[in-house]
Each structure stands twice: as structure tokens, then as C-alpha cells.
mmCIF file of C-alpha atoms and ligand atoms in Angstrom:
data_model
loop_
_atom_site.group_PDB
_atom_site.id
_atom_site.type_symbol
_atom_site.label_atom_id
_atom_site.label_comp_id
_atom_site.label_asym_id
_atom_site.label_seq_id
_atom_site.Cartn_x
_atom_site.Cartn_y
_atom_site.Cartn_z
ATOM 1 C CA UNK Q 1 77.403 121.252 54.045
ATOM 2 C CA UNK Q 2 78.556 123.469 56.903
ATOM 3 C CA UNK Q 3 77.975 127.214 56.959
ATOM 4 C CA UNK Q 4 80.967 129.118 55.685
ATOM 5 C CA UNK Q 5 82.139 130.666 58.981
ATOM 6 C CA UNK Q 6 85.601 131.246 60.382
ATOM 7 C CA UNK Q 7 84.940 128.795 63.238
ATOM 8 C CA UNK Q 8 88.313 129.218 64.914
ATOM 9 C CA UNK Q 9 87.909 132.982 65.307
ATOM 10 C CA UNK Q 10 84.364 133.221 66.643
ATOM 11 C CA UNK Q 11 83.882 135.193 69.826
ATOM 12 C CA UNK Q 12 80.921 134.922 72.168
ATOM 13 C CA UNK Q 13 78.586 136.982 69.989
ATOM 14 C CA UNK Q 14 75.226 136.579 68.259
ATOM 15 C CA UNK Q 15 75.251 135.215 64.732
ATOM 16 C CA UNK Q 16 71.783 134.875 63.253
ATOM 17 C CA UNK Q 17 71.004 131.298 62.258
ATOM 18 C CA UNK Q 18 68.138 130.322 59.927
ATOM 19 C CA UNK Q 19 65.638 128.716 62.339
ATOM 20 C CA UNK Q 20 64.247 129.239 65.825
ATOM 21 C CA UNK Q 21 61.437 127.544 67.778
ATOM 22 C CA UNK Q 22 58.409 129.469 69.045
ATOM 23 C CA UNK Q 23 55.424 128.482 71.163
ATOM 24 C CA UNK Q 24 52.770 130.859 72.510
ATOM 25 C CA UNK Q 25 50.828 130.535 75.747
ATOM 26 C CA UNK Q 26 47.281 131.868 75.505
ATOM 27 C CA UNK Q 27 43.958 131.087 77.237
ATOM 28 C CA UNK Q 28 45.802 128.965 79.783
ATOM 29 C CA UNK Q 29 47.661 126.660 77.386
ATOM 30 C CA UNK Q 30 50.712 126.363 75.114
ATOM 31 C CA UNK Q 31 50.061 126.037 71.395
ATOM 32 C CA UNK Q 32 51.691 123.199 69.435
ATOM 33 C CA UNK Q 33 54.838 125.250 68.655
ATOM 34 C CA UNK Q 34 56.691 125.704 65.385
ATOM 35 C CA UNK Q 35 60.041 126.372 63.785
ATOM 36 C CA UNK Q 36 60.232 129.742 62.098
ATOM 37 C CA UNK Q 37 62.725 131.815 60.147
ATOM 38 C CA UNK Q 38 61.342 135.046 61.668
ATOM 39 C CA UNK Q 39 63.792 136.478 64.175
ATOM 40 C CA UNK Q 40 61.776 139.630 64.976
ATOM 41 C CA UNK Q 41 59.148 139.762 67.718
ATOM 42 C CA UNK Q 42 56.189 142.130 67.573
ATOM 43 C CA UNK Q 43 54.308 142.767 70.820
ATOM 44 C CA UNK Q 44 52.482 145.406 72.815
ATOM 45 C CA UNK Q 45 54.458 148.303 74.234
ATOM 46 C CA UNK Q 46 52.864 147.337 77.546
ATOM 47 C CA UNK Q 47 53.998 143.663 77.520
ATOM 48 C CA UNK Q 48 54.916 142.224 80.936
ATOM 49 C CA UNK Q 49 58.501 141.669 79.863
ATOM 50 C CA UNK Q 50 58.940 145.298 78.820
ATOM 51 C CA UNK Q 51 57.359 146.838 81.910
ATOM 52 C CA UNK Q 52 58.331 144.516 84.762
ATOM 53 C CA UNK Q 53 61.071 142.296 83.277
ATOM 54 C CA UNK Q 54 59.012 139.116 83.447
ATOM 55 C CA UNK Q 55 61.465 136.890 81.630
ATOM 56 C CA UNK Q 56 63.764 133.954 82.258
ATOM 57 C CA UNK Q 57 66.202 132.067 80.081
ATOM 58 C CA UNK Q 58 68.565 129.122 79.785
ATOM 59 C CA UNK Q 59 71.838 128.386 78.038
ATOM 60 C CA UNK Q 60 73.186 125.082 76.744
ATOM 61 C CA UNK Q 61 75.392 123.904 73.921
ATOM 62 C CA UNK Q 62 75.468 121.452 71.034
ATOM 63 C CA UNK Q 63 78.769 119.842 70.069
ATOM 64 C CA UNK Q 64 80.115 117.892 67.133
ATOM 65 C CA UNK Q 65 81.772 114.792 68.588
ATOM 66 C CA UNK Q 66 85.007 113.163 67.497
ATOM 67 C CA UNK Q 67 83.011 110.617 65.455
ATOM 68 C CA UNK Q 68 80.863 113.257 63.748
ATOM 69 C CA UNK Q 69 77.652 113.067 65.791
ATOM 70 C CA UNK Q 70 75.835 116.174 67.013
ATOM 71 C CA UNK Q 71 74.992 116.029 70.707
ATOM 72 C CA UNK Q 72 73.694 118.195 73.530
ATOM 73 C CA UNK Q 73 74.866 118.017 77.128
ATOM 74 C CA UNK Q 74 72.321 117.348 79.912
ATOM 75 C CA UNK Q 75 69.481 119.384 78.359
ATOM 76 C CA UNK Q 76 67.057 117.802 80.835
ATOM 77 C CA UNK Q 77 68.687 119.823 83.613
ATOM 78 C CA UNK Q 78 68.145 123.062 81.678
ATOM 79 C CA UNK Q 79 64.474 122.141 81.264
ATOM 80 C CA UNK Q 80 64.186 121.514 85.010
ATOM 81 C CA UNK Q 81 65.959 124.730 85.949
ATOM 82 C CA UNK Q 82 63.732 126.709 83.589
ATOM 83 C CA UNK Q 83 60.727 125.146 85.292
ATOM 84 C CA UNK Q 84 62.005 126.491 88.625
ATOM 85 C CA UNK Q 85 62.692 129.915 87.118
ATOM 86 C CA UNK Q 86 59.188 130.062 85.608
ATOM 87 C CA UNK Q 87 57.500 129.116 88.889
ATOM 88 C CA UNK Q 88 59.409 131.747 90.872
ATOM 89 C CA UNK Q 89 58.442 134.408 88.303
ATOM 90 C CA UNK Q 90 54.746 133.360 88.161
ATOM 91 C CA UNK Q 91 55.107 132.173 84.573
ATOM 92 C CA UNK Q 92 53.633 128.998 83.074
ATOM 93 C CA UNK Q 93 55.956 125.991 82.900
ATOM 94 C CA UNK Q 94 57.045 124.869 79.440
ATOM 95 C CA UNK Q 95 56.881 121.056 79.740
ATOM 96 C CA UNK Q 96 60.234 119.243 79.937
ATOM 97 C CA UNK Q 97 59.496 116.814 77.088
ATOM 98 C CA UNK Q 98 58.555 119.702 74.835
ATOM 99 C CA UNK Q 99 61.673 121.630 75.856
ATOM 100 C CA UNK Q 100 63.828 118.652 74.856
ATOM 101 C CA UNK Q 101 61.985 118.255 71.541
ATOM 102 C CA UNK Q 102 62.483 121.958 70.825
ATOM 103 C CA UNK Q 103 66.246 121.624 71.461
ATOM 104 C CA UNK Q 104 66.386 118.672 69.041
ATOM 105 C CA UNK Q 105 64.421 120.567 66.402
ATOM 106 C CA UNK Q 106 66.375 123.818 66.616
ATOM 107 C CA UNK Q 107 69.750 122.093 66.462
ATOM 108 C CA UNK Q 108 68.706 119.764 63.641
ATOM 109 C CA UNK Q 109 67.263 122.651 61.601
ATOM 110 C CA UNK Q 110 70.475 124.660 62.040
ATOM 111 C CA UNK Q 111 72.797 121.673 61.628
ATOM 112 C CA UNK Q 112 75.082 123.605 59.245
ATOM 113 C CA UNK Q 113 75.869 126.035 62.053
ATOM 114 C CA UNK Q 114 77.108 123.445 64.538
ATOM 115 C CA UNK Q 115 80.853 124.102 64.578
ATOM 116 C CA UNK Q 116 83.047 121.177 63.483
ATOM 117 C CA UNK Q 117 84.880 118.973 65.976
ATOM 118 C CA UNK Q 118 88.200 120.436 67.010
ATOM 119 C CA UNK Q 119 87.374 124.002 65.890
ATOM 120 C CA UNK Q 120 87.166 125.314 69.447
ATOM 121 C CA UNK Q 121 83.648 126.628 68.746
ATOM 122 C CA UNK Q 122 80.256 125.220 69.772
ATOM 123 C CA UNK Q 123 76.596 125.952 69.096
ATOM 124 C CA UNK Q 124 75.105 127.944 71.966
ATOM 125 C CA UNK Q 125 71.376 127.395 72.441
ATOM 126 C CA UNK Q 126 69.317 130.083 74.147
ATOM 127 C CA UNK Q 127 65.817 129.079 75.324
ATOM 128 C CA UNK Q 128 63.830 131.919 76.885
ATOM 129 C CA UNK Q 129 60.339 132.881 77.886
ATOM 130 C CA UNK Q 130 58.643 136.221 78.458
ATOM 131 C CA UNK Q 131 55.331 137.835 79.399
ATOM 132 C CA UNK Q 132 53.901 139.087 76.094
ATOM 133 C CA UNK Q 133 50.471 140.473 77.053
ATOM 134 C CA UNK Q 134 49.729 143.915 78.493
ATOM 135 C CA UNK Q 135 50.371 144.542 82.161
ATOM 136 C CA UNK Q 136 50.209 147.909 83.862
ATOM 137 C CA UNK Q 137 49.401 147.134 87.506
ATOM 138 C CA UNK Q 138 52.197 145.017 88.979
ATOM 139 C CA UNK Q 139 51.056 141.480 88.233
ATOM 140 C CA UNK Q 140 51.975 138.563 85.966
ATOM 141 C CA UNK Q 141 51.046 138.650 82.274
ATOM 142 C CA UNK Q 142 48.292 136.368 80.969
ATOM 143 C CA UNK Q 143 50.097 135.466 77.742
ATOM 144 C CA UNK Q 144 53.677 134.270 77.189
ATOM 145 C CA UNK Q 145 56.050 133.283 74.465
ATOM 146 C CA UNK Q 146 58.633 130.503 74.726
ATOM 147 C CA UNK Q 147 61.420 130.832 72.185
ATOM 148 C CA UNK Q 148 64.686 129.097 71.436
ATOM 149 C CA UNK Q 149 67.374 130.228 69.032
ATOM 150 C CA UNK Q 150 70.950 129.136 68.575
ATOM 151 C CA UNK Q 151 74.172 130.839 67.613
ATOM 152 C CA UNK Q 152 77.692 129.506 67.009
ATOM 153 C CA UNK Q 153 80.141 130.783 69.634
ATOM 154 C CA UNK Q 154 83.808 130.765 70.524
ATOM 155 C CA UNK Q 155 85.307 131.364 73.992
ATOM 156 C CA UNK Q 156 83.388 133.566 76.458
ATOM 157 C CA UNK Q 157 86.528 135.358 77.617
ATOM 158 C CA UNK Q 158 88.739 136.737 74.889
ATOM 159 C CA UNK Q 159 91.806 135.089 76.450
ATOM 160 C CA UNK Q 160 90.287 131.683 75.629
ATOM 161 C CA UNK Q 161 91.612 129.252 78.199
ATOM 162 C CA UNK Q 162 94.280 131.620 79.558
ATOM 163 C CA UNK Q 163 93.888 132.823 83.159
ATOM 164 C CA UNK Q 164 91.871 135.981 83.753
ATOM 165 C CA UNK Q 165 91.970 138.739 86.348
ATOM 166 C CA UNK Q 166 88.786 139.436 88.288
ATOM 167 C CA UNK Q 167 87.894 141.763 91.140
ATOM 168 C CA UNK Q 168 85.824 141.620 94.287
ATOM 169 C CA UNK Q 169 82.677 143.631 93.577
ATOM 170 C CA UNK Q 170 81.196 146.271 95.836
ATOM 171 C CA UNK Q 171 77.845 145.692 94.159
ATOM 172 C CA UNK Q 172 75.534 142.818 95.033
ATOM 173 C CA UNK Q 173 74.098 140.529 92.388
ATOM 174 C CA UNK Q 174 71.266 138.960 94.338
ATOM 175 C CA UNK Q 175 69.432 139.482 97.602
ATOM 176 C CA UNK Q 176 69.032 136.926 100.379
ATOM 177 C CA UNK Q 177 65.753 135.100 99.641
ATOM 178 C CA UNK Q 178 65.652 136.867 96.251
ATOM 179 C CA UNK Q 179 66.094 135.462 92.732
ATOM 180 C CA UNK Q 180 69.803 134.644 92.572
ATOM 181 C CA UNK Q 181 69.076 130.900 92.339
ATOM 182 C CA UNK Q 182 66.997 131.192 89.152
ATOM 183 C CA UNK Q 183 67.924 132.345 85.666
ATOM 184 C CA UNK Q 184 65.839 135.523 85.620
ATOM 185 C CA UNK Q 185 66.778 138.253 83.149
ATOM 186 C CA UNK Q 186 66.511 140.750 85.994
ATOM 187 C CA UNK Q 187 69.600 139.256 87.706
ATOM 188 C CA UNK Q 188 71.637 140.093 84.633
ATOM 189 C CA UNK Q 189 70.192 143.599 84.299
ATOM 190 C CA UNK Q 190 71.287 144.086 87.924
ATOM 191 C CA UNK Q 191 74.827 143.078 87.022
ATOM 192 C CA UNK Q 192 75.307 145.287 83.947
ATOM 193 C CA UNK Q 193 76.593 148.354 85.762
ATOM 194 C CA UNK Q 194 78.994 146.203 87.785
ATOM 195 C CA UNK Q 195 80.397 144.446 84.706
ATOM 196 C CA UNK Q 196 80.840 147.676 82.724
ATOM 197 C CA UNK Q 197 82.609 149.185 85.710
ATOM 198 C CA UNK Q 198 84.793 146.062 86.049
ATOM 199 C CA UNK Q 199 85.730 146.155 82.364
ATOM 200 C CA UNK Q 200 86.478 149.895 82.555
ATOM 201 C CA UNK Q 201 88.914 149.109 85.343
ATOM 202 C CA UNK Q 202 90.631 146.273 83.487
ATOM 203 C CA UNK Q 203 88.908 143.267 85.099
ATOM 204 C CA UNK Q 204 87.174 140.459 83.217
ATOM 205 C CA UNK Q 205 84.555 139.642 85.825
ATOM 206 C CA UNK Q 206 83.224 140.408 89.299
ATOM 207 C CA UNK Q 207 83.465 138.125 92.277
ATOM 208 C CA UNK Q 208 80.247 138.706 94.196
ATOM 209 C CA UNK Q 209 80.214 138.102 97.924
ATOM 210 C CA UNK Q 210 77.147 137.068 99.895
ATOM 211 C CA UNK Q 211 74.864 140.102 100.092
ATOM 212 C CA UNK Q 212 73.949 139.665 103.769
ATOM 213 C CA UNK Q 213 77.401 139.545 105.379
ATOM 214 C CA UNK Q 214 79.870 140.055 102.521
ATOM 215 C CA UNK Q 215 82.098 137.396 104.012
ATOM 216 C CA UNK Q 216 81.346 134.369 101.784
ATOM 217 C CA UNK Q 217 82.095 133.813 98.096
ATOM 218 C CA UNK Q 218 79.052 133.603 95.822
ATOM 219 C CA UNK Q 219 79.675 133.582 92.062
ATOM 220 C CA UNK Q 220 80.421 135.887 89.134
ATOM 221 C CA UNK Q 221 77.882 137.519 86.804
ATOM 222 C CA UNK Q 222 77.762 134.469 84.550
ATOM 223 C CA UNK Q 223 79.526 131.530 86.198
ATOM 224 C CA UNK Q 224 80.031 129.596 89.448
ATOM 225 C CA UNK Q 225 83.431 129.270 91.142
ATOM 226 C CA UNK Q 226 85.569 126.203 91.555
ATOM 227 C CA UNK Q 227 88.597 126.186 93.874
ATOM 228 C CA UNK Q 228 91.345 123.610 94.316
ATOM 229 C CA UNK Q 229 93.004 123.341 97.719
ATOM 230 C CA UNK Q 230 96.753 122.881 98.123
ATOM 231 C CA UNK Q 231 96.091 119.233 98.990
ATOM 232 C CA UNK Q 232 94.119 118.667 95.792
ATOM 233 C CA UNK Q 233 90.473 118.877 96.926
ATOM 234 C CA UNK Q 234 87.771 120.507 94.808
ATOM 235 C CA UNK Q 235 85.774 123.102 96.744
ATOM 236 C CA UNK Q 236 82.659 124.814 95.342
ATOM 237 C CA UNK Q 237 80.643 127.510 97.138
ATOM 238 C CA UNK Q 238 77.246 126.617 98.561
ATOM 239 C CA UNK Q 239 74.652 129.393 98.740
ATOM 240 C CA UNK Q 240 70.895 129.814 98.280
ATOM 241 C CA UNK Q 241 71.442 132.904 96.159
ATOM 242 C CA UNK Q 242 73.680 131.517 93.395
ATOM 243 C CA UNK Q 243 72.625 129.768 90.205
ATOM 244 C CA UNK Q 244 72.851 125.966 90.487
ATOM 245 C CA UNK Q 245 75.271 125.604 87.574
ATOM 246 C CA UNK Q 246 74.891 122.439 85.529
ATOM 247 C CA UNK Q 247 78.570 122.657 84.598
ATOM 248 C CA UNK Q 248 79.543 122.887 88.283
ATOM 249 C CA UNK Q 249 77.360 119.908 89.217
ATOM 250 C CA UNK Q 250 78.915 117.947 86.340
ATOM 251 C CA UNK Q 251 82.463 118.942 87.362
ATOM 252 C CA UNK Q 252 81.829 117.770 90.932
ATOM 253 C CA UNK Q 253 80.704 114.390 89.596
ATOM 254 C CA UNK Q 254 83.666 114.135 87.214
ATOM 255 C CA UNK Q 255 86.106 115.114 89.984
ATOM 256 C CA UNK Q 256 84.825 112.415 92.282
ATOM 257 C CA UNK Q 257 84.035 109.592 89.873
ATOM 258 C CA UNK Q 258 86.568 110.075 87.070
ATOM 259 C CA UNK Q 259 89.507 111.696 88.840
ATOM 260 C CA UNK Q 260 89.097 110.340 92.358
ATOM 261 C CA UNK Q 261 89.256 113.791 93.970
ATOM 262 C CA UNK Q 262 87.644 114.762 97.239
ATOM 263 C CA UNK Q 263 84.817 117.224 96.639
ATOM 264 C CA UNK Q 264 83.403 119.741 99.095
ATOM 265 C CA UNK Q 265 80.283 121.726 98.261
ATOM 266 C CA UNK Q 266 80.128 124.126 101.194
ATOM 267 C CA UNK Q 267 80.129 127.747 102.228
ATOM 268 C CA UNK Q 268 83.472 129.325 101.300
ATOM 269 C CA UNK Q 269 84.745 132.252 103.349
ATOM 270 C CA UNK Q 270 86.361 134.968 101.256
ATOM 271 C CA UNK Q 271 89.218 134.883 103.784
ATOM 272 C CA UNK Q 272 90.024 131.323 102.652
ATOM 273 C CA UNK Q 273 90.566 132.277 99.016
ATOM 274 C CA UNK Q 274 94.197 133.337 99.511
ATOM 275 C CA UNK Q 275 94.982 129.778 100.636
ATOM 276 C CA UNK Q 276 93.670 127.986 97.522
ATOM 277 C CA UNK Q 277 96.037 126.653 94.852
ATOM 278 C CA UNK Q 278 93.762 127.120 91.829
ATOM 279 C CA UNK Q 279 90.580 128.961 90.970
ATOM 280 C CA UNK Q 280 88.273 128.778 87.969
ATOM 281 C CA UNK Q 281 84.932 129.994 86.673
ATOM 282 C CA UNK Q 282 82.559 127.365 85.359
ATOM 283 C CA UNK Q 283 79.438 127.543 83.244
ATOM 284 C CA UNK Q 284 78.067 126.667 79.840
ATOM 285 C CA UNK Q 285 79.518 129.818 78.288
ATOM 286 C CA UNK Q 286 82.654 129.959 80.464
ATOM 287 C CA UNK Q 287 83.269 126.146 80.280
ATOM 288 C CA UNK Q 288 86.135 126.273 82.817
ATOM 289 C CA UNK Q 289 88.005 129.571 82.682
ATOM 290 C CA UNK Q 290 91.015 129.736 84.997
ATOM 291 C CA UNK Q 291 91.413 132.737 87.300
ATOM 292 C CA UNK Q 292 94.987 133.961 87.885
ATOM 293 C CA UNK Q 293 94.442 137.008 90.075
ATOM 294 C CA UNK Q 294 91.592 138.195 92.282
ATOM 295 C CA UNK Q 295 91.860 141.901 93.028
ATOM 296 C CA UNK Q 296 90.411 142.824 96.418
ATOM 297 C CA UNK Q 297 90.265 146.630 96.436
ATOM 298 C CA UNK Q 298 93.818 146.968 95.173
ATOM 299 C CA UNK Q 299 95.214 144.006 97.093
ATOM 300 C CA UNK Q 300 96.022 141.169 94.694
ATOM 301 C CA UNK Q 301 95.391 137.564 95.576
ATOM 302 C CA UNK Q 302 97.701 135.721 93.179
ATOM 303 C CA UNK Q 303 96.721 132.111 92.701
ATOM 304 C CA UNK Q 304 99.852 129.890 92.798
ATOM 305 C CA UNK Q 305 98.797 128.434 89.411
ATOM 306 C CA UNK Q 306 99.828 131.802 87.920
ATOM 307 C CA UNK Q 307 98.845 133.814 84.852
ATOM 308 C CA UNK Q 308 100.384 131.632 82.141
ATOM 309 C CA UNK Q 309 98.247 128.516 82.109
ATOM 310 C CA UNK Q 310 95.459 126.604 83.785
ATOM 311 C CA UNK Q 311 96.245 125.020 87.118
ATOM 312 C CA UNK Q 312 97.094 121.329 86.875
ATOM 313 C CA UNK Q 313 93.901 119.983 88.428
ATOM 314 C CA UNK Q 314 91.716 122.573 86.720
ATOM 315 C CA UNK Q 315 93.206 121.350 83.434
ATOM 316 C CA UNK Q 316 92.379 117.738 84.263
ATOM 317 C CA UNK Q 317 88.801 118.739 85.056
ATOM 318 C CA UNK Q 318 88.621 120.759 81.840
ATOM 319 C CA UNK Q 319 89.997 117.924 79.706
ATOM 320 C CA UNK Q 320 87.675 115.358 81.259
ATOM 321 C CA UNK Q 321 84.545 117.510 81.054
ATOM 322 C CA UNK Q 322 85.148 118.633 77.463
ATOM 323 C CA UNK Q 323 86.265 115.085 76.569
ATOM 324 C CA UNK Q 324 82.843 113.843 77.718
ATOM 325 C CA UNK Q 325 81.036 116.621 75.851
ATOM 326 C CA UNK Q 326 82.983 115.955 72.632
ATOM 327 C CA UNK Q 327 82.542 112.186 72.811
ATOM 328 C CA UNK Q 328 86.192 111.338 73.518
ATOM 329 C CA UNK Q 329 85.507 110.037 77.020
ATOM 330 C CA UNK Q 330 82.565 107.847 77.927
ATOM 331 C CA UNK Q 331 79.805 109.890 79.556
ATOM 332 C CA UNK Q 332 77.800 108.937 82.613
ATOM 333 C CA UNK Q 333 74.395 107.463 81.755
ATOM 334 C CA UNK Q 334 71.946 110.082 80.472
ATOM 335 C CA UNK Q 335 74.368 112.995 80.057
ATOM 336 C CA UNK Q 336 74.525 113.060 76.274
ATOM 337 C CA UNK Q 337 71.520 113.458 73.956
ATOM 338 C CA UNK Q 338 72.188 112.799 70.322
ATOM 339 C CA UNK Q 339 70.509 114.938 67.672
ATOM 340 C CA UNK Q 340 69.381 112.732 64.806
HETATM 341 N N1 PLP J 1 75.975 131.408 87.281
HETATM 342 C C1 PLP J 1 75.374 132.308 86.500
HETATM 343 C C2 PLP J 1 74.989 133.609 87.100
HETATM 344 C C3 PLP J 1 75.123 132.023 85.150
HETATM 345 O O1 PLP J 1 74.541 132.915 84.352
HETATM 346 C C4 PLP J 1 75.527 130.776 84.633
HETATM 347 C C5 PLP J 1 75.252 130.434 83.237
HETATM 348 O O2 PLP J 1 74.338 129.755 82.919
HETATM 349 C C6 PLP J 1 76.152 129.867 85.487
HETATM 350 C C7 PLP J 1 76.357 130.217 86.793
HETATM 351 C C8 PLP J 1 76.580 128.536 84.995
HETATM 352 O O3 PLP J 1 75.503 127.668 84.855
HETATM 353 P P1 PLP J 1 75.535 126.484 83.821
HETATM 354 O O4 PLP J 1 76.730 125.682 84.149
HETATM 355 O O5 PLP J 1 74.278 125.737 84.080
HETATM 356 O O6 PLP J 1 75.602 127.089 82.480
HETATM 357 C C1 COI J 2 75.558 130.528 80.174
HETATM 358 O O1 COI J 2 76.673 130.140 80.521
HETATM 359 O O2 COI J 2 74.797 129.854 79.497
HETATM 360 C C2 COI J 2 75.069 131.839 80.555
HETATM 361 O O3 COI J 2 73.892 132.061 80.479
HETATM 362 C C3 COI J 2 75.989 132.845 81.015
HETATM 363 C C4 COI J 2 75.819 134.128 80.301
HETATM 364 C C5 COI J 2 76.623 135.126 81.043
HETATM 365 C C6 COI J 2 76.240 134.053 78.863
#
């Protein structure tokens, strides 16, 4: 029995689902963890997360496949990335095996909220961790909570899979040798002013350039870039200060091994962007969202793929990636984890 939701018209917004997973870290260890219906958190006003933003998170999705199974996509990579985020923020690591078990439990418990195959919606899973004990001098908390909830979502951008218009940002998202490569809440707090300002000016997202020289492409507030050259190569920006997107790493593999494309993961000069044939944003939430126009301080870079539809190669990447996620195309070994 599925939940009675209008699956086809969901946006990317929070819908409370019945169960979430919680584990607390106290006296140097994680407790055994539990599913709970309680969606409210009570903690000290002086908790590390509230004072010094000691928090990190992840994002992954569960899908209903063509043959009716419920699966998640490469959750092991989310567990590994969260481990890196936790270490950089002086937080305890939530063990990978336990992370995977928690994903299985949360999805299984909220099975009715996994959108049906073909609805265009998916179940977004949000694991996160935060310092819960009191901190007033600048130092890490002693106690933490790991939590994971899920919420059914539609497309991240309201256009769905139609091309979007973005702008080059004058704000920086991350510092050289900072925290851009981990999924720290603070990176997103940093980007809020820039995204509100972008939206107020009619743009869907910000293209951030490298903070040191402002000559290389980094990423947007919530996705990595993919570019297609006029001779059909996939190019993705390399930088120490962008998030290592699991979607981007998967697209690179798919491009090379399923579509036979040449793939270059390298530094991308902003100057080169005008010469690309197609551009897209990729991420768990964004999936692959095509970019039609990049506005550089009033000067428009119009991608030859246009504003009507996805570029041809971007579309092939999109169809192959989502085909793998939805069980229509055979996945590489280890990419799909079935929820029993
Ligand atoms: N870059 C940023 C800043 C993000 O927030 C995300 C979303 O997770 C991504 C890239 C895409 O990463 P992934 O494909 O692992 O979801
Ligand atoms: C994700 O794609 O999972 C993210 O965390 C991006 C966020 C902007 C929703």
C-alpha cells in the first residue's frame, strides 16, 4: 500500500515520513541505534552544532525499479564520504556497515513513501550528524547524534529536465585548503546569500570559480559540472575544493564504459566554457540538469544545445545513468543495493 501522494507533482521539498534512524555518540562510543517516529530533536542551547556549525550530511536516493524492487544507488560511497567529512570536522566516524544498515532500515520502514516506478519522483535519504553536547570555547563537542530521515522528492529545479540559466558568482563557496571537498553544513550556509541573490536576479544557480585565481570552473551550490566538447568528449572539472560527486564519478564511468566516450577529469578554465557544446549540473538531487545559458556579468554564454532540450550526449548520459538506477540497464558490479 503506497502513501496517497501526488507523486508526479512533488517538488524538492520536505515531506515528513513515519520513521527515521537515530544513534547517539556518548562516552566515546555509538549506541546501538534505533528507528523512531519522533522527528523533533531536543538539545542544549549551547550544542556544538548550534554554536559552531559542527555538522555534516549526505544525500542519496532510493528508487523503485522497473520490476518492482526498491534499491539504493552506491550508498557505500556516501558512507565513505561522510567518514571523510566527519574526520575533517573532528567528529566521530559512523561505521560504514552501520551506515548501510541504517539506509536499509529507514527505506524499508518507509516503504510506502518510495515513489512508484515511472512517476518521476524518488525517495531522497538524508543522513546527517551533529555535535549535540555543550561547547563554548571553540572546540569539538564530546557528544554527537547521527540521524537519517527520508522524504519523497520530485525534480530539484522546477523546470524538471529543461535547460536552466545560471550565472557566474562573485561570491566564493569554498576556500583553498578549506572544506569545499567535504559535505559540511557550513559550506551551504556560506552559499545561502549567493543563491538568494541569484534567484532574485532570475538565475537558478551560481557557477563558482576557483577562489584563489577566479579563472577555473569549480561547481554550483549543490552540484558538479559536466561539459561536452564539440568533438563529443566529456570534461569534468578537477579541483581540491569541490565536492567529489558520486553522480559525477558514476557518469564518468558510464560515459567511458557504456557509451565509449573519451573522458577528461581536469582543471577547466572558465575561458574554455564558451567553446563547449553542452553543459549540465550533476548530483543526487540535480540528477543531470542541462544548462542552456551561463550569464557572465551580463554577457551570455549560450550553449549550442539551446534552451529547449537536453544536449544529445547529455541526454544519453542521463538515460543511461537513470536506466541503471531504475533497473532498466544492467549496473556495474556493486552499484545497486536492494532493500529487502
Ligand atoms: N556538489 C555539491 C556542493 C553538492 O551539494 C552535491 C550534492 O550532494 C554534489 C556536488 C553532488 O554530489 P552527489 O553526486 O554525490 O550527490
Ligand atoms: C544532494 O544532491 O544530495 C545534495 O545534497 C544537494 C543539495 C543542494 C540538495
